[in-house]
Amino acid sequence: MRPLRGLRTLALLAVFASLPPSPAAAQGINTNVALAVAEDEGILRSQLRYRRATDDPLGNGRQLDVVAAPQTLVYGVTPRITAFATLPIIVYRRLEAADGSVRRDEGLGDLRLLGRVTFFVDDYAALSSRRLALLIGMKFPTGTGRFGTDSFDPIIGAVGTWAFNRHELDLDAIYTVTTKRRDFEAGDEFRYDLAYRYRLWPERFGRRLQQFNALLELNGRWTAKTRAEGMTVSDSGGNLLYLSPGAQFIAKRFIVEASVQIPVWQDRNGSQLEDDLIAVLSVRIPFTLGLR
Amino acid sequence: MKWKRRLAVSLGLLLYALPAGAGILAAQLRVNGLSCPFCAFGIEKKLFDVPGVRDVEVFLDEGRIALTFEPSSEATVEDLERAVLGAGFELSALSLEVDGKISSDQGVRLIAHPRMTFRLFETRAGDRRPISRESLRHIRETDEPDGLAGKTVLVEGSVTDRGSTEPSLMVRSIKSVADGSER
């Protein structure tokens, strides 16, 4: 059973390393959006994510604390094509095992490159837009130590945004097909998100272009079981659904936002730790790349 | 020292009396779908790249963008359209304040600068028609049609058939730069 225990840990870490890298363009905090990024313009999104998992189904008092800092660069290739590159930086991970021993880690996660191709645009009034886009990309095995799946994994998905006056709805669905590498294959991942944003302030824009939003998101994650050395790891994969209230301040030259992801449904396979919460703090800054 | 002051005053008066350089002086753009200040900043940056743009102000609630230009700006309608497209949006309407010289060879044209010529139209009895001699009478010095040629005017109106090499300007107001009288 010893090798399998190691595989369980590996699976747990792989799942964590593939924690959803959040989007970077415009509004959603944990949900992708289909809003425009200007051609040859860039956005840097820097996040700080804290995850705490203490709910041990075995009752052994295991505990996991992780601080990650995913960094995302967004680039407007054309008015309809946007590129995203996300590198998760694991600043700190502390796992307290059942026997009281503590293991600390840090490192890099897997780099994700994503292209967003907008195929439907209906800007039908001031402050009002409907847009749909396809997402196509790849996850690269840049993860150090245990923070990656060590595989090239294709990503495909779709995203839609409907902004109207003080409201915005965002919806995405993204599937990651994990591939096998050296007898290890992390489970496929499917994420689906729905976000509602309401502009609390101002009621009407004046000359000063700033706004304060309240957000409520539903963020779902399904992960298939990991396979290692020809065996399925029973303590891997499962379903997660977070309810994520958030707040956001948008100015012309930056966005500051915060969100708390509260698990409302957890159906993890086996004896995996269950999340208490994930807290997210994020800043976005636009810049001109001047590549053209 | 008196001669220096007189020279300065004379130069100032001379500069004031000279007609402003031909070109677009101001523009009002209608752009739908701008949903937040971040989008506004993206389009602002693109519009500042248009040659001669001095200031950009975005009015999100109205979907309107007000531009002012440096004198003698050589910006064209195509430049403005390309900037808006580059930001990921579409220009739904455009109004301009343009000055330039009148040419009346084949219908009345306004030559703003070597890259930009407008055909001038107006609305009469609900129809779009080439601008009439009556509408231009107050800026004419003679009754001869050719009397218009070479006259510098300041025109304000909305642009139609923007894709054309000579876009049409539906004139709302027109005035002579020289006498400043307005219709």
PDB file of N, CA and C in Angstrom, chain A residues 26-27 35-41 43 79-80 123-129 131 163 197 199 204-205 207 209-211 250-255 284 286-288, chain B residues 30-46 48-49 55-64 82-90 92:
ATOM      1  N   ALA A  26     -10.925  42.085 -18.479  1.00  0.00           N
ATOM      2  CA  ALA A  26     -12.110  42.745 -17.972  1.00  0.00           C
ATOM      3  C   ALA A  26     -12.649  42.126 -16.684  1.00  0.00           C
ATOM      4  N   GLN A  27     -13.969  41.768 -16.621  1.00  0.00           N
ATOM      5  CA  GLN A  27     -14.570  41.787 -15.309  1.00  0.00           C
ATOM      6  C   GLN A  27     -14.582  40.566 -14.386  1.00  0.00           C
ATOM      7  N   LEU A  35     -15.243  39.988 -23.187  1.00  0.00           N
ATOM      8  CA  LEU A  35     -15.161  41.406 -23.557  1.00  0.00           C
ATOM      9  C   LEU A  35     -13.865  41.717 -24.301  1.00  0.00           C
ATOM     10  N   ALA A  36     -13.876  42.844 -24.996  1.00  0.00           N
ATOM     11  CA  ALA A  36     -12.783  43.163 -25.926  1.00  0.00           C
ATOM     12  C   ALA A  36     -11.491  43.527 -25.206  1.00  0.00           C
ATOM     13  N   VAL A  37     -10.388  43.095 -25.789  1.00  0.00           N
ATOM     14  CA  VAL A  37      -9.064  43.601 -25.425  1.00  0.00           C
ATOM     15  C   VAL A  37      -8.526  44.259 -26.687  1.00  0.00           C
ATOM     16  N   ALA A  38      -8.088  45.505 -26.564  1.00  0.00           N
ATOM     17  CA  ALA A  38      -7.653  46.248 -27.757  1.00  0.00           C
ATOM     18  C   ALA A  38      -6.438  45.589 -28.402  1.00  0.00           C
ATOM     19  N   GLU A  39      -6.372  45.732 -29.716  1.00  0.00           N
ATOM     20  CA  GLU A  39      -5.271  45.148 -30.481  1.00  0.00           C
ATOM     21  C   GLU A  39      -3.926  45.710 -30.031  1.00  0.00           C
ATOM     22  N   ASP A  40      -2.967  44.831 -29.882  1.00  0.00           N
ATOM     23  CA  ASP A  40      -1.605  45.192 -29.489  1.00  0.00           C
ATOM     24  C   ASP A  40      -1.536  45.830 -28.094  1.00  0.00           C
ATOM     25  N   GLU A  41      -2.565  45.640 -27.305  1.00  0.00           N
ATOM     26  CA  GLU A  41      -2.545  46.123 -25.924  1.00  0.00           C
ATOM     27  C   GLU A  41      -2.463  44.922 -24.995  1.00  0.00           C
ATOM     28  N   ILE A  43      -2.598  43.288 -20.799  1.00  0.00           N
ATOM     29  CA  ILE A  43      -3.084  43.424 -19.424  1.00  0.00           C
ATOM     30  C   ILE A  43      -2.275  42.450 -18.576  1.00  0.00           C
ATOM     31  N   PRO A  79      -8.410  42.527 -32.876  1.00  0.00           N
ATOM     32  CA  PRO A  79      -9.582  42.907 -32.082  1.00  0.00           C
ATOM     33  C   PRO A  79     -10.449  41.700 -31.703  1.00  0.00           C
ATOM     34  N   ARG A  80     -10.351  40.600 -32.455  1.00  0.00           N
ATOM     35  CA  ARG A  80     -11.184  39.428 -32.163  1.00  0.00           C
ATOM     36  C   ARG A  80     -10.408  38.249 -31.556  1.00  0.00           C
ATOM     37  N   ASP A 123     -22.856  44.693 -30.179  1.00  0.00           N
ATOM     38  CA  ASP A 123     -22.805  45.883 -29.321  1.00  0.00           C
ATOM     39  C   ASP A 123     -24.036  46.707 -29.660  1.00  0.00           C
ATOM     40  N   TYR A 124     -25.126  46.454 -28.954  1.00  0.00           N
ATOM     41  CA  TYR A 124     -26.411  46.952 -29.435  1.00  0.00           C
ATOM     42  C   TYR A 124     -26.834  48.291 -28.831  1.00  0.00           C
ATOM     43  N   ALA A 125     -26.135  48.772 -27.838  1.00  0.00           N
ATOM     44  CA  ALA A 125     -26.456  50.085 -27.261  1.00  0.00           C
ATOM     45  C   ALA A 125     -25.272  50.530 -26.412  1.00  0.00           C
ATOM     46  N   ALA A 126     -25.358  51.765 -25.918  1.00  0.00           N
ATOM     47  CA  ALA A 126     -24.330  52.227 -24.991  1.00  0.00           C
ATOM     48  C   ALA A 126     -24.355  51.311 -23.766  1.00  0.00           C
ATOM     49  N   LEU A 127     -23.197  50.951 -23.274  1.00  0.00           N
ATOM     50  CA  LEU A 127     -23.041  50.084 -22.093  1.00  0.00           C
ATOM     51  C   LEU A 127     -23.603  48.678 -22.287  1.00  0.00           C
ATOM     52  N   SER A 128     -23.950  48.327 -23.494  1.00  0.00           N
ATOM     53  CA  SER A 128     -24.617  47.038 -23.709  1.00  0.00           C
ATOM     54  C   SER A 128     -23.941  46.254 -24.820  1.00  0.00           C
ATOM     55  N   SER A 129     -23.605  45.009 -24.497  1.00  0.00           N
ATOM     56  CA  SER A 129     -22.888  44.185 -25.461  1.00  0.00           C
ATOM     57  C   SER A 129     -23.175  42.717 -25.208  1.00  0.00           C
ATOM     58  N   ARG A 131     -21.400  39.097 -26.411  1.00  0.00           N
ATOM     59  CA  ARG A 131     -20.251  38.536 -27.121  1.00  0.00           C
ATOM     60  C   ARG A 131     -20.068  37.065 -26.777  1.00  0.00           C
ATOM     61  N   ALA A 163     -23.442  42.162 -21.257  1.00  0.00           N
ATOM     62  CA  ALA A 163     -23.396  43.356 -20.420  1.00  0.00           C
ATOM     63  C   ALA A 163     -24.544  44.264 -20.818  1.00  0.00           C
ATOM     64  N   ARG A 197     -22.643  40.360 -12.289  1.00  0.00           N
ATOM     65  CA  ARG A 197     -22.008  41.574 -11.773  1.00  0.00           C
ATOM     66  C   ARG A 197     -22.994  42.722 -11.788  1.00  0.00           C
ATOM     67  N   ARG A 199     -23.290  46.925 -11.047  1.00  0.00           N
ATOM     68  CA  ARG A 199     -22.562  48.161 -10.760  1.00  0.00           C
ATOM     69  C   ARG A 199     -23.265  48.913  -9.642  1.00  0.00           C
ATOM     70  N   ARG A 204     -24.911  56.652 -12.596  1.00  0.00           N
ATOM     71  CA  ARG A 204     -24.592  57.081 -13.961  1.00  0.00           C
ATOM     72  C   ARG A 204     -23.143  57.564 -13.990  1.00  0.00           C
ATOM     73  N   PHE A 205     -22.465  57.256 -15.084  1.00  0.00           N
ATOM     74  CA  PHE A 205     -21.080  57.689 -15.193  1.00  0.00           C
ATOM     75  C   PHE A 205     -21.012  59.190 -15.456  1.00  0.00           C
ATOM     76  N   ARG A 207     -17.808  62.365 -15.730  1.00  0.00           N
ATOM     77  CA  ARG A 207     -16.525  62.482 -16.430  1.00  0.00           C
ATOM     78  C   ARG A 207     -15.485  61.552 -15.813  1.00  0.00           C
ATOM     79  N   LEU A 209     -14.261  58.245 -14.808  1.00  0.00           N
ATOM     80  CA  LEU A 209     -14.617  56.875 -15.179  1.00  0.00           C
ATOM     81  C   LEU A 209     -14.077  55.894 -14.141  1.00  0.00           C
ATOM     82  N   GLN A 210     -14.912  55.628 -13.172  1.00  0.00           N
ATOM     83  CA  GLN A 210     -14.601  54.640 -12.139  1.00  0.00           C
ATOM     84  C   GLN A 210     -15.886  53.934 -11.789  1.00  0.00           C
ATOM     85  N   GLN A 211     -15.779  52.694 -11.350  1.00  0.00           N
ATOM     86  CA  GLN A 211     -16.994  52.022 -10.918  1.00  0.00           C
ATOM     87  C   GLN A 211     -16.687  50.992  -9.841  1.00  0.00           C
ATOM     88  N   ILE A 250     -13.147  49.282 -10.504  1.00  0.00           N
ATOM     89  CA  ILE A 250     -12.551  49.431 -11.842  1.00  0.00           C
ATOM     90  C   ILE A 250     -12.289  50.907 -12.123  1.00  0.00           C
ATOM     91  N   ALA A 251     -11.056  51.212 -12.417  1.00  0.00           N
ATOM     92  CA  ALA A 251     -10.707  52.547 -12.915  1.00  0.00           C
ATOM     93  C   ALA A 251     -10.159  52.359 -14.325  1.00  0.00           C
ATOM     94  N   LYS A 252      -9.776  53.461 -14.958  1.00  0.00           N
ATOM     95  CA  LYS A 252      -9.301  53.322 -16.328  1.00  0.00           C
ATOM     96  C   LYS A 252      -7.988  52.558 -16.398  1.00  0.00           C
ATOM     97  N   ARG A 253      -7.144  52.744 -15.400  1.00  0.00           N
ATOM     98  CA  ARG A 253      -5.797  52.178 -15.488  1.00  0.00           C
ATOM     99  C   ARG A 253      -5.556  51.005 -14.555  1.00  0.00           C
ATOM    100  N   PHE A 254      -6.561  50.567 -13.839  1.00  0.00           N
ATOM    101  CA  PHE A 254      -6.372  49.379 -13.004  1.00  0.00           C
ATOM    102  C   PHE A 254      -7.714  48.823 -12.541  1.00  0.00           C
ATOM    103  N   ILE A 255      -7.661  47.571 -12.134  1.00  0.00           N
ATOM    104  CA  ILE A 255      -8.802  46.929 -11.469  1.00  0.00           C
ATOM    105  C   ILE A 255      -8.264  46.276 -10.199  1.00  0.00           C
ATOM    106  N   ARG A 284      -5.339  44.137 -11.801  1.00  0.00           N
ATOM    107  CA  ARG A 284      -5.105  44.102 -13.259  1.00  0.00           C
ATOM    108  C   ARG A 284      -4.648  45.475 -13.727  1.00  0.00           C
ATOM    109  N   PRO A 286      -3.504  47.556 -17.282  1.00  0.00           N
ATOM    110  CA  PRO A 286      -3.301  47.526 -18.729  1.00  0.00           C
ATOM    111  C   PRO A 286      -1.980  48.184 -19.114  1.00  0.00           C
ATOM    112  N   PHE A 287      -1.395  47.719 -20.202  1.00  0.00           N
ATOM    113  CA  PHE A 287      -0.162  48.347 -20.685  1.00  0.00           C
ATOM    114  C   PHE A 287      -0.077  48.152 -22.197  1.00  0.00           C
ATOM    115  N   THR A 288       0.733  48.967 -22.809  1.00  0.00           N
ATOM    116  CA  THR A 288       0.916  48.871 -24.253  1.00  0.00           C
ATOM    117  C   THR A 288       2.173  48.073 -24.539  1.00  0.00           C
TER     118      THR A 288
ATOM    119  N   ARG B  30     -19.846  57.844 -32.007  1.00  0.00           N
ATOM    120  CA  ARG B  30     -20.815  56.982 -31.301  1.00  0.00           C
ATOM    121  C   ARG B  30     -20.287  55.558 -31.350  1.00  0.00           C
ATOM    122  N   VAL B  31     -20.068  54.986 -30.179  1.00  0.00           N
ATOM    123  CA  VAL B  31     -19.561  53.612 -30.104  1.00  0.00           C
ATOM    124  C   VAL B  31     -20.381  52.856 -29.061  1.00  0.00           C
ATOM    125  N   ASN B  32     -21.054  51.832 -29.483  1.00  0.00           N
ATOM    126  CA  ASN B  32     -21.839  51.013 -28.548  1.00  0.00           C
ATOM    127  C   ASN B  32     -20.973  49.942 -27.906  1.00  0.00           C
ATOM    128  N   GLY B  33     -21.457  49.413 -26.794  1.00  0.00           N
ATOM    129  CA  GLY B  33     -20.823  48.249 -26.174  1.00  0.00           C
ATOM    130  C   GLY B  33     -19.691  48.545 -25.216  1.00  0.00           C
ATOM    131  N   LEU B  34     -19.321  49.813 -25.059  1.00  0.00           N
ATOM    132  CA  LEU B  34     -18.289  50.142 -24.065  1.00  0.00           C
ATOM    133  C   LEU B  34     -18.937  49.964 -22.695  1.00  0.00           C
ATOM    134  N   SER B  35     -18.506  48.953 -21.967  1.00  0.00           N
ATOM    135  CA  SER B  35     -19.258  48.602 -20.760  1.00  0.00           C
ATOM    136  C   SER B  35     -18.554  48.949 -19.455  1.00  0.00           C
ATOM    137  N   CYS B  36     -17.316  49.426 -19.519  1.00  0.00           N
ATOM    138  CA  CYS B  36     -16.634  49.770 -18.261  1.00  0.00           C
ATOM    139  C   CYS B  36     -15.459  50.697 -18.548  1.00  0.00           C
ATOM    140  N   PRO B  37     -14.905  51.316 -17.496  1.00  0.00           N
ATOM    141  CA  PRO B  37     -13.777  52.231 -17.695  1.00  0.00           C
ATOM    142  C   PRO B  37     -12.568  51.568 -18.334  1.00  0.00           C
ATOM    143  N   PHE B  38     -12.398  50.272 -18.101  1.00  0.00           N
ATOM    144  CA  PHE B  38     -11.261  49.554 -18.682  1.00  0.00           C
ATOM    145  C   PHE B  38     -11.364  49.545 -20.219  1.00  0.00           C
ATOM    146  N   CYS B  39     -12.599  49.285 -20.716  1.00  0.00           N
ATOM    147  CA  CYS B  39     -12.813  49.320 -22.177  1.00  0.00           C
ATOM    148  C   CYS B  39     -12.577  50.732 -22.692  1.00  0.00           C
ATOM    149  N   ALA B  40     -13.034  51.715 -21.909  1.00  0.00           N
ATOM    150  CA  ALA B  40     -12.882  53.115 -22.314  1.00  0.00           C
ATOM    151  C   ALA B  40     -11.403  53.462 -22.465  1.00  0.00           C
ATOM    152  N   PHE B  41     -10.587  52.944 -21.561  1.00  0.00           N
ATOM    153  CA  PHE B  41      -9.152  53.235 -21.619  1.00  0.00           C
ATOM    154  C   PHE B  41      -8.530  52.614 -22.868  1.00  0.00           C
ATOM    155  N   GLY B  42      -8.991  51.395 -23.202  1.00  0.00           N
ATOM    156  CA  GLY B  42      -8.477  50.718 -24.399  1.00  0.00           C
ATOM    157  C   GLY B  42      -8.741  51.525 -25.649  1.00  0.00           C
ATOM    158  N   ILE B  43      -9.945  52.063 -25.767  1.00  0.00           N
ATOM    159  CA  ILE B  43     -10.295  52.821 -26.968  1.00  0.00           C
ATOM    160  C   ILE B  43      -9.632  54.202 -26.950  1.00  0.00           C
ATOM    161  N   GLU B  44      -9.482  54.754 -25.767  1.00  0.00           N
ATOM    162  CA  GLU B  44      -8.777  56.037 -25.633  1.00  0.00           C
ATOM    163  C   GLU B  44      -7.366  55.934 -26.172  1.00  0.00           C
ATOM    164  N   LYS B  45      -6.675  54.854 -25.776  1.00  0.00           N
ATOM    165  CA  LYS B  45      -5.286  54.691 -26.215  1.00  0.00           C
ATOM    166  C   LYS B  45      -5.195  54.586 -27.732  1.00  0.00           C
ATOM    167  N   LYS B  46      -6.131  53.853 -28.322  1.00  0.00           N
ATOM    168  CA  LYS B  46      -6.126  53.715 -29.782  1.00  0.00           C
ATOM    169  C   LYS B  46      -6.388  55.060 -30.450  1.00  0.00           C
ATOM    170  N   PHE B  48      -5.762  58.037 -29.255  1.00  0.00           N
ATOM    171  CA  PHE B  48      -4.616  58.932 -29.096  1.00  0.00           C
ATOM    172  C   PHE B  48      -3.515  58.631 -30.119  1.00  0.00           C
ATOM    173  N   ASP B  49      -3.555  57.431 -30.697  1.00  0.00           N
ATOM    174  CA  ASP B  49      -2.572  57.088 -31.734  1.00  0.00           C
ATOM    175  C   ASP B  49      -2.906  57.717 -33.088  1.00  0.00           C
ATOM    176  N   ASP B  55      -7.109  65.599 -27.567  1.00  0.00           N
ATOM    177  CA  ASP B  55      -7.785  65.170 -26.342  1.00  0.00           C
ATOM    178  C   ASP B  55      -8.903  64.187 -26.675  1.00  0.00           C
ATOM    179  N   VAL B  56      -9.099  63.238 -25.767  1.00  0.00           N
ATOM    180  CA  VAL B  56     -10.150  62.225 -25.928  1.00  0.00           C
ATOM    181  C   VAL B  56     -10.950  62.177 -24.636  1.00  0.00           C
ATOM    182  N   GLU B  57     -12.258  62.244 -24.769  1.00  0.00           N
ATOM    183  CA  GLU B  57     -13.095  62.121 -23.568  1.00  0.00           C
ATOM    184  C   GLU B  57     -14.227  61.137 -23.866  1.00  0.00           C
ATOM    185  N   VAL B  58     -14.332  60.131 -23.000  1.00  0.00           N
ATOM    186  CA  VAL B  58     -15.326  59.080 -23.216  1.00  0.00           C
ATOM    187  C   VAL B  58     -16.511  59.304 -22.279  1.00  0.00           C
ATOM    188  N   PHE B  59     -17.721  59.285 -22.853  1.00  0.00           N
ATOM    189  CA  PHE B  59     -18.956  59.396 -22.067  1.00  0.00           C
ATOM    190  C   PHE B  59     -19.668  58.045 -22.159  1.00  0.00           C
ATOM    191  N   LEU B  60     -19.403  57.207 -21.159  1.00  0.00           N
ATOM    192  CA  LEU B  60     -19.873  55.812 -21.231  1.00  0.00           C
ATOM    193  C   LEU B  60     -21.385  55.697 -21.325  1.00  0.00           C
ATOM    194  N   ASP B  61     -22.111  56.505 -20.534  1.00  0.00           N
ATOM    195  CA  ASP B  61     -23.579  56.388 -20.514  1.00  0.00           C
ATOM    196  C   ASP B  61     -24.201  56.654 -21.875  1.00  0.00           C
ATOM    197  N   GLU B  62     -23.556  57.540 -22.631  1.00  0.00           N
ATOM    198  CA  GLU B  62     -24.107  57.904 -23.942  1.00  0.00           C
ATOM    199  C   GLU B  62     -23.472  57.106 -25.071  1.00  0.00           C
ATOM    200  N   GLY B  63     -22.419  56.361 -24.774  1.00  0.00           N
ATOM    201  CA  GLY B  63     -21.683  55.685 -25.835  1.00  0.00           C
ATOM    202  C   GLY B  63     -21.074  56.699 -26.793  1.00  0.00           C
ATOM    203  N   ARG B  64     -20.604  57.798 -26.221  1.00  0.00           N
ATOM    204  CA  ARG B  64     -20.092  58.894 -27.056  1.00  0.00           C
ATOM    205  C   ARG B  64     -18.651  59.202 -26.674  1.00  0.00           C
ATOM    206  N   ARG B  82     -10.459  52.989 -38.012  1.00  0.00           N
ATOM    207  CA  ARG B  82      -9.481  51.933 -37.747  1.00  0.00           C
ATOM    208  C   ARG B  82      -9.142  51.883 -36.254  1.00  0.00           C
ATOM    209  N   ALA B  83      -9.059  53.040 -35.619  1.00  0.00           N
ATOM    210  CA  ALA B  83      -8.736  53.078 -34.183  1.00  0.00           C
ATOM    211  C   ALA B  83      -9.833  52.408 -33.357  1.00  0.00           C
ATOM    212  N   VAL B  84     -11.077  52.689 -33.709  1.00  0.00           N
ATOM    213  CA  VAL B  84     -12.194  52.094 -32.965  1.00  0.00           C
ATOM    214  C   VAL B  84     -12.228  50.582 -33.188  1.00  0.00           C
ATOM    215  N   LEU B  85     -12.016  50.162 -34.424  1.00  0.00           N
ATOM    216  CA  LEU B  85     -11.986  48.720 -34.726  1.00  0.00           C
ATOM    217  C   LEU B  85     -10.845  48.039 -33.979  1.00  0.00           C
ATOM    218  N   GLY B  86      -9.716  48.722 -33.915  1.00  0.00           N
ATOM    219  CA  GLY B  86      -8.546  48.164 -33.232  1.00  0.00           C
ATOM    220  C   GLY B  86      -8.784  47.940 -31.751  1.00  0.00           C
ATOM    221  N   ALA B  87      -9.697  48.707 -31.195  1.00  0.00           N
ATOM    222  CA  ALA B  87     -10.028  48.537 -29.770  1.00  0.00           C
ATOM    223  C   ALA B  87     -11.072  47.445 -29.575  1.00  0.00           C
ATOM    224  N   GLY B  88     -11.579  46.891 -30.677  1.00  0.00           N
ATOM    225  CA  GLY B  88     -12.553  45.801 -30.575  1.00  0.00           C
ATOM    226  C   GLY B  88     -13.993  46.252 -30.662  1.00  0.00           C
ATOM    227  N   PHE B  89     -14.213  47.462 -31.173  1.00  0.00           N
ATOM    228  CA  PHE B  89     -15.578  47.991 -31.265  1.00  0.00           C
ATOM    229  C   PHE B  89     -15.841  48.490 -32.685  1.00  0.00           C
ATOM    230  N   GLU B  90     -17.065  48.966 -32.895  1.00  0.00           N
ATOM    231  CA  GLU B  90     -17.399  49.510 -34.209  1.00  0.00           C
ATOM    232  C   GLU B  90     -17.912  50.932 -34.059  1.00  0.00           C
ATOM    233  N   SER B  92     -20.412  53.554 -34.765  1.00  0.00           N
ATOM    234  CA  SER B  92     -21.790  53.508 -35.273  1.00  0.00           C
ATOM    235  C   SER B  92     -22.208  54.855 -35.873  1.00  0.00           C
TER     236      SER B  92
END
